[in-house]
Structure formats: C-alpha cells, structure tokens
Amino acid sequence: MKVNQAEIVISAVSQKQYPKEPIPEIALAGRSNVGKSSFINKLIQRKSLARTSSKPGKTQTINFYRINDKFHFVDVPGYGYAKVSKKEREKWGQMMEEYFSTREFLRATVLIVDMRHKPSEGDQMMYDYLKHFDLPVIVIATKADKISKGKRHKHLQTIIQTLQMEDEDTIIPFSAETAEGKEYAWRALYPYLD
Ligand code: GTP
Ligand code: MG
C-alpha cells in the first residue's frame, strides 16, 4: 500500500480520549521492546513516527495513528518487561481491557513476536486473549534478519505450535531492518481495511 498520509492522532491513557472517527482499526500487540513501533514505521515508511527505543517499555500509552485518512494503526503498550511494579502491571491490564472490550471498529490484530525465540508465556497469553475477543491475529515473526535462511522453517514451526495458532491466522517472517515481509504484511491486512 502506498502511504501518503500518516499522523499520530492521540496518545491515550483512557477511553474517553480514543478517536471517535468510524474507520477500521488494526491493533498491534507484543512484548515490550519486541519491535512494534519499528513495524509500524517500516510499513508506513516513516523513520520515526512511532517512537522506538532500545530501552524496553517506551510506549506506555495507547497510540492511535491515522493512515491515509482510511484506518487507524493502534500501538498498545508492551508486556513482559520484568522491571515493572505490580501496580504498573495492573494499570496495563486495565488499559488493555478497556481498549479491547470497547473498540467496535477493531477489525484485526497484529501480534509481534521475536522470530529468534520460542514465544514467551506472555505471548501465549496475548494470543489467547485476542482470540477470546474473536479477533483475527496476524502473527509477525520479527527480527528475521537475525535468523539464517536454513533455520527459518524450524523457528516458524515453533511459533505456530507454541501459540497453537488457529488455521485462519497467518504468520509472516518480517524484518524492520531489511523490509522483508513488508508486502506480505500489507496483503494480510488489506481484507480488514475496507
Ligand atoms: P516498546 O514500545 O518499548 O514496547 O518497544 P517496541 O515493541 O515498540 O520496540 P521498538 O520498535 O522500539 O524496537 C526495539 C528495539 O528492537 C530497537 O532497538 C529496534 O531497532 C530493534 N528492532 C526492531 N525491529 C527489528 C528488526 O526487525 N531487526 C532488528 N535486528 N532489530 C529490530
Ligand atoms: Mg513502541
């Protein structure tokens, strides 16, 4: 997809701040520091519209991006960062629940996992959580640039099996470094953007 326009609408901490515009929405979830913001930036070809960081836990708000005046990408805060207090974890849980249980224009979700590793318990819980809302999940196996071609298949199989992915869901190897998988990711998203 050619992206002519991409802007941040709001960094929200509560529901009353969410955009009211009735356009399709795609949410991005994943472990803290896995590469969610990098994925958005690569897809929309902006270096740093979504803030990225080598420090985990950078994105702590629900960030809505409006793309081509057509749909929203929503960057939700990551999970699984060890140095987070119990209170912060509870706040995170409330934010997620408020978001996922109320967004009627949410069409599909993208779950970003690190292709190098077996999905964490947090990844497994997030996949199940998204399926509990009956949402299609596009699994993006990112940092593919770190895995040799010969090992790809095995790593993808491990992810599919560990998450117990449903047949309707897709997995796409991806790299924000090389742009590998970018077109496949767009293709997987198209059906949900109209
Ligand atoms: P939080 O907002 O903190 O939850 O992180 P995030 O999931 O948005 O991750 P972010 O995009 O900020 O990326 C985290 C780190 O991983 C940065 O140092 C990125 O440069 C790096 N990174 C992201 N994607 C890739 C990739 O495909 N390949 C490689 N090699 N590094 C990547
Ligand atoms: Mg981020």
PDB file of N, CA and C in Angstrom, residues 31-80:
ATOM      1  N   ARG A  31       5.377  -8.188  23.127  1.00  0.00           N
ATOM      2  CA  ARG A  31       6.222  -8.000  24.279  1.00  0.00           C
ATOM      3  C   ARG A  31       6.924  -6.646  24.177  1.00  0.00           C
ATOM      4  N   SER A  32       7.217  -6.092  25.320  1.00  0.00           N
ATOM      5  CA  SER A  32       7.949  -4.843  25.380  1.00  0.00           C
ATOM      6  C   SER A  32       9.276  -4.983  24.624  1.00  0.00           C
ATOM      7  N   ASN A  33       9.584  -4.005  23.793  1.00  0.00           N
ATOM      8  CA  ASN A  33      10.859  -3.962  23.066  1.00  0.00           C
ATOM      9  C   ASN A  33      10.986  -4.994  21.938  1.00  0.00           C
ATOM     10  N   VAL A  34       9.877  -5.619  21.539  1.00  0.00           N
ATOM     11  CA  VAL A  34       9.974  -6.648  20.500  1.00  0.00           C
ATOM     12  C   VAL A  34      10.107  -6.043  19.102  1.00  0.00           C
ATOM     13  N   GLY A  35       9.594  -4.802  18.936  1.00  0.00           N
ATOM     14  CA  GLY A  35       9.683  -4.165  17.623  1.00  0.00           C
ATOM     15  C   GLY A  35       8.346  -3.712  17.056  1.00  0.00           C
ATOM     16  N   LYS A  36       7.382  -3.406  17.915  1.00  0.00           N
ATOM     17  CA  LYS A  36       6.059  -2.972  17.451  1.00  0.00           C
ATOM     18  C   LYS A  36       6.134  -1.629  16.728  1.00  0.00           C
ATOM     19  N   SER A  37       6.792  -0.674  17.381  1.00  0.00           N
ATOM     20  CA  SER A  37       6.876   0.661  16.774  1.00  0.00           C
ATOM     21  C   SER A  37       7.694   0.604  15.483  1.00  0.00           C
ATOM     22  N   SER A  38       8.745  -0.198  15.465  1.00  0.00           N
ATOM     23  CA  SER A  38       9.563  -0.348  14.253  1.00  0.00           C
ATOM     24  C   SER A  38       8.741  -0.947  13.112  1.00  0.00           C
ATOM     25  N   PHE A  39       7.848  -1.862  13.442  1.00  0.00           N
ATOM     26  CA  PHE A  39       6.977  -2.474  12.435  1.00  0.00           C
ATOM     27  C   PHE A  39       6.083  -1.410  11.798  1.00  0.00           C
ATOM     28  N   ILE A  40       5.455  -0.603  12.632  1.00  0.00           N
ATOM     29  CA  ILE A  40       4.590   0.463  12.101  1.00  0.00           C
ATOM     30  C   ILE A  40       5.398   1.402  11.208  1.00  0.00           C
ATOM     31  N   ASN A  41       6.533   1.858  11.703  1.00  0.00           N
ATOM     32  CA  ASN A  41       7.350   2.798  10.926  1.00  0.00           C
ATOM     33  C   ASN A  41       7.750   2.212   9.573  1.00  0.00           C
ATOM     34  N   LYS A  42       8.099   0.940   9.562  1.00  0.00           N
ATOM     35  CA  LYS A  42       8.534   0.311   8.312  1.00  0.00           C
ATOM     36  C   LYS A  42       7.367   0.215   7.338  1.00  0.00           C
ATOM     37  N   LEU A  43       6.201  -0.185   7.838  1.00  0.00           N
ATOM     38  CA  LEU A  43       5.054  -0.325   6.941  1.00  0.00           C
ATOM     39  C   LEU A  43       4.647   1.012   6.332  1.00  0.00           C
ATOM     40  N   ILE A  44       4.688   2.057   7.108  1.00  0.00           N
ATOM     41  CA  ILE A  44       4.227   3.343   6.587  1.00  0.00           C
ATOM     42  C   ILE A  44       5.377   4.193   6.060  1.00  0.00           C
ATOM     43  N   GLN A  45       6.582   3.633   6.072  1.00  0.00           N
ATOM     44  CA  GLN A  45       7.759   4.306   5.524  1.00  0.00           C
ATOM     45  C   GLN A  45       8.030   5.663   6.157  1.00  0.00           C
ATOM     46  N   ARG A  46       7.922   5.681   7.491  1.00  0.00           N
ATOM     47  CA  ARG A  46       8.342   6.875   8.225  1.00  0.00           C
ATOM     48  C   ARG A  46       9.429   6.415   9.178  1.00  0.00           C
ATOM     49  N   LYS A  47      10.488   7.187   9.252  1.00  0.00           N
ATOM     50  CA  LYS A  47      11.605   6.759  10.099  1.00  0.00           C
ATOM     51  C   LYS A  47      11.206   6.639  11.551  1.00  0.00           C
ATOM     52  N   SER A  48      10.460   7.613  12.033  1.00  0.00           N
ATOM     53  CA  SER A  48      10.218   7.614  13.469  1.00  0.00           C
ATOM     54  C   SER A  48       8.894   8.245  13.878  1.00  0.00           C
ATOM     55  N   LEU A  49       7.843   7.945  13.117  1.00  0.00           N
ATOM     56  CA  LEU A  49       6.538   8.455  13.557  1.00  0.00           C
ATOM     57  C   LEU A  49       6.167   7.783  14.883  1.00  0.00           C
ATOM     58  N   ALA A  50       6.314   6.451  14.909  1.00  0.00           N
ATOM     59  CA  ALA A  50       6.120   5.728  16.169  1.00  0.00           C
ATOM     60  C   ALA A  50       7.484   5.694  16.858  1.00  0.00           C
ATOM     61  N   ARG A  51       7.528   6.159  18.085  1.00  0.00           N
ATOM     62  CA  ARG A  51       8.816   6.237  18.775  1.00  0.00           C
ATOM     63  C   ARG A  51       9.378   4.862  19.110  1.00  0.00           C
ATOM     64  N   THR A  52      10.629   4.647  18.759  1.00  0.00           N
ATOM     65  CA  THR A  52      11.265   3.369  19.056  1.00  0.00           C
ATOM     66  C   THR A  52      12.375   3.620  20.067  1.00  0.00           C
ATOM     67  N   SER A  53      12.824   2.543  20.705  1.00  0.00           N
ATOM     68  CA  SER A  53      13.860   2.703  21.705  1.00  0.00           C
ATOM     69  C   SER A  53      14.541   1.377  21.969  1.00  0.00           C
ATOM     70  N   SER A  54      15.810   1.443  22.328  1.00  0.00           N
ATOM     71  CA  SER A  54      16.485   0.214  22.720  1.00  0.00           C
ATOM     72  C   SER A  54      16.148  -0.131  24.168  1.00  0.00           C
ATOM     73  N   LYS A  55      15.526   0.830  24.873  1.00  0.00           N
ATOM     74  CA  LYS A  55      15.087   0.565  26.251  1.00  0.00           C
ATOM     75  C   LYS A  55      13.660   0.046  26.231  1.00  0.00           C
ATOM     76  N   PRO A  56      13.394  -1.062  26.922  1.00  0.00           N
ATOM     77  CA  PRO A  56      12.032  -1.597  26.919  1.00  0.00           C
ATOM     78  C   PRO A  56      11.058  -0.668  27.636  1.00  0.00           C
ATOM     79  N   GLY A  57       9.800  -0.776  27.246  1.00  0.00           N
ATOM     80  CA  GLY A  57       8.750  -0.040  27.955  1.00  0.00           C
ATOM     81  C   GLY A  57       8.592   1.398  27.521  1.00  0.00           C
ATOM     82  N   LYS A  58       9.063   1.702  26.318  1.00  0.00           N
ATOM     83  CA  LYS A  58       8.998   3.082  25.828  1.00  0.00           C
ATOM     84  C   LYS A  58       7.553   3.544  25.597  1.00  0.00           C
ATOM     85  N   THR A  59       6.776   2.657  24.999  1.00  0.00           N
ATOM     86  CA  THR A  59       5.403   3.032  24.681  1.00  0.00           C
ATOM     87  C   THR A  59       4.486   2.650  25.841  1.00  0.00           C
ATOM     88  N   GLN A  60       4.012   3.632  26.600  1.00  0.00           N
ATOM     89  CA  GLN A  60       3.174   3.315  27.759  1.00  0.00           C
ATOM     90  C   GLN A  60       1.767   3.858  27.639  1.00  0.00           C
ATOM     91  N   THR A  61       1.469   4.344  26.458  1.00  0.00           N
ATOM     92  CA  THR A  61       0.127   4.840  26.196  1.00  0.00           C
ATOM     93  C   THR A  61      -0.414   4.079  24.988  1.00  0.00           C
ATOM     94  N   ILE A  62      -1.703   4.202  24.743  1.00  0.00           N
ATOM     95  CA  ILE A  62      -2.284   3.604  23.545  1.00  0.00           C
ATOM     96  C   ILE A  62      -2.212   4.663  22.455  1.00  0.00           C
ATOM     97  N   ASN A  63      -1.379   4.421  21.473  1.00  0.00           N
ATOM     98  CA  ASN A  63      -1.126   5.431  20.445  1.00  0.00           C
ATOM     99  C   ASN A  63      -1.898   5.133  19.168  1.00  0.00           C
ATOM    100  N   PHE A  64      -2.717   6.092  18.767  1.00  0.00           N
ATOM    101  CA  PHE A  64      -3.533   5.940  17.550  1.00  0.00           C
ATOM    102  C   PHE A  64      -2.888   6.709  16.406  1.00  0.00           C
ATOM    103  N   TYR A  65      -2.624   5.996  15.307  1.00  0.00           N
ATOM    104  CA  TYR A  65      -2.090   6.632  14.100  1.00  0.00           C
ATOM    105  C   TYR A  65      -3.143   6.546  13.011  1.00  0.00           C
ATOM    106  N   ARG A  66      -3.395   7.669  12.346  1.00  0.00           N
ATOM    107  CA  ARG A  66      -4.340   7.651  11.229  1.00  0.00           C
ATOM    108  C   ARG A  66      -3.548   7.567   9.930  1.00  0.00           C
ATOM    109  N   ILE A  67      -3.882   6.555   9.111  1.00  0.00           N
ATOM    110  CA  ILE A  67      -3.135   6.287   7.893  1.00  0.00           C
ATOM    111  C   ILE A  67      -4.028   6.556   6.675  1.00  0.00           C
ATOM    112  N   ASN A  68      -3.573   7.396   5.772  1.00  0.00           N
ATOM    113  CA  ASN A  68      -4.298   7.725   4.531  1.00  0.00           C
ATOM    114  C   ASN A  68      -5.756   8.127   4.785  1.00  0.00           C
ATOM    115  N   ASP A  69      -6.052   8.666   5.939  1.00  0.00           N
ATOM    116  CA  ASP A  69      -7.426   9.010   6.313  1.00  0.00           C
ATOM    117  C   ASP A  69      -8.378   7.832   6.183  1.00  0.00           C
ATOM    118  N   LYS A  70      -7.832   6.628   6.234  1.00  0.00           N
ATOM    119  CA  LYS A  70      -8.607   5.435   5.899  1.00  0.00           C
ATOM    120  C   LYS A  70      -8.750   4.471   7.068  1.00  0.00           C
ATOM    121  N   PHE A  71      -7.714   4.355   7.867  1.00  0.00           N
ATOM    122  CA  PHE A  71      -7.774   3.432   9.007  1.00  0.00           C
ATOM    123  C   PHE A  71      -6.810   3.875  10.099  1.00  0.00           C
ATOM    124  N   HIS A  72      -6.973   3.256  11.264  1.00  0.00           N
ATOM    125  CA  HIS A  72      -6.059   3.511  12.392  1.00  0.00           C
ATOM    126  C   HIS A  72      -5.168   2.309  12.648  1.00  0.00           C
ATOM    127  N   PHE A  73      -3.890   2.571  12.848  1.00  0.00           N
ATOM    128  CA  PHE A  73      -2.995   1.617  13.460  1.00  0.00           C
ATOM    129  C   PHE A  73      -2.944   2.005  14.930  1.00  0.00           C
ATOM    130  N   VAL A  74      -3.030   1.011  15.817  1.00  0.00           N
ATOM    131  CA  VAL A  74      -3.006   1.333  17.244  1.00  0.00           C
ATOM    132  C   VAL A  74      -1.882   0.558  17.921  1.00  0.00           C
ATOM    133  N   ASP A  75      -0.937   1.291  18.425  1.00  0.00           N
ATOM    134  CA  ASP A  75       0.239   0.734  19.092  1.00  0.00           C
ATOM    135  C   ASP A  75      -0.106   0.643  20.583  1.00  0.00           C
ATOM    136  N   VAL A  76      -0.286  -0.576  21.085  1.00  0.00           N
ATOM    137  CA  VAL A  76      -0.638  -0.717  22.508  1.00  0.00           C
ATOM    138  C   VAL A  76       0.633  -1.013  23.314  1.00  0.00           C
ATOM    139  N   PRO A  77       0.658  -0.675  24.593  1.00  0.00           N
ATOM    140  CA  PRO A  77       1.895  -0.867  25.369  1.00  0.00           C
ATOM    141  C   PRO A  77       2.286  -2.343  25.458  1.00  0.00           C
ATOM    142  N   GLY A  78       3.584  -2.584  25.451  1.00  0.00           N
ATOM    143  CA  GLY A  78       4.096  -3.958  25.502  1.00  0.00           C
ATOM    144  C   GLY A  78       3.958  -4.589  26.880  1.00  0.00           C
ATOM    145  N   TYR A  79       4.098  -5.909  26.921  1.00  0.00           N
ATOM    146  CA  TYR A  79       4.031  -6.642  28.192  1.00  0.00           C
ATOM    147  C   TYR A  79       5.359  -7.363  28.424  1.00  0.00           C
ATOM    148  N   GLY A  80       5.488  -7.920  29.617  1.00  0.00           N
ATOM    149  CA  GLY A  80       6.604  -8.826  29.886  1.00  0.00           C
ATOM    150  C   GLY A  80       7.911  -8.164  30.267  1.00  0.00           C
TER     151      GLY A  80
END
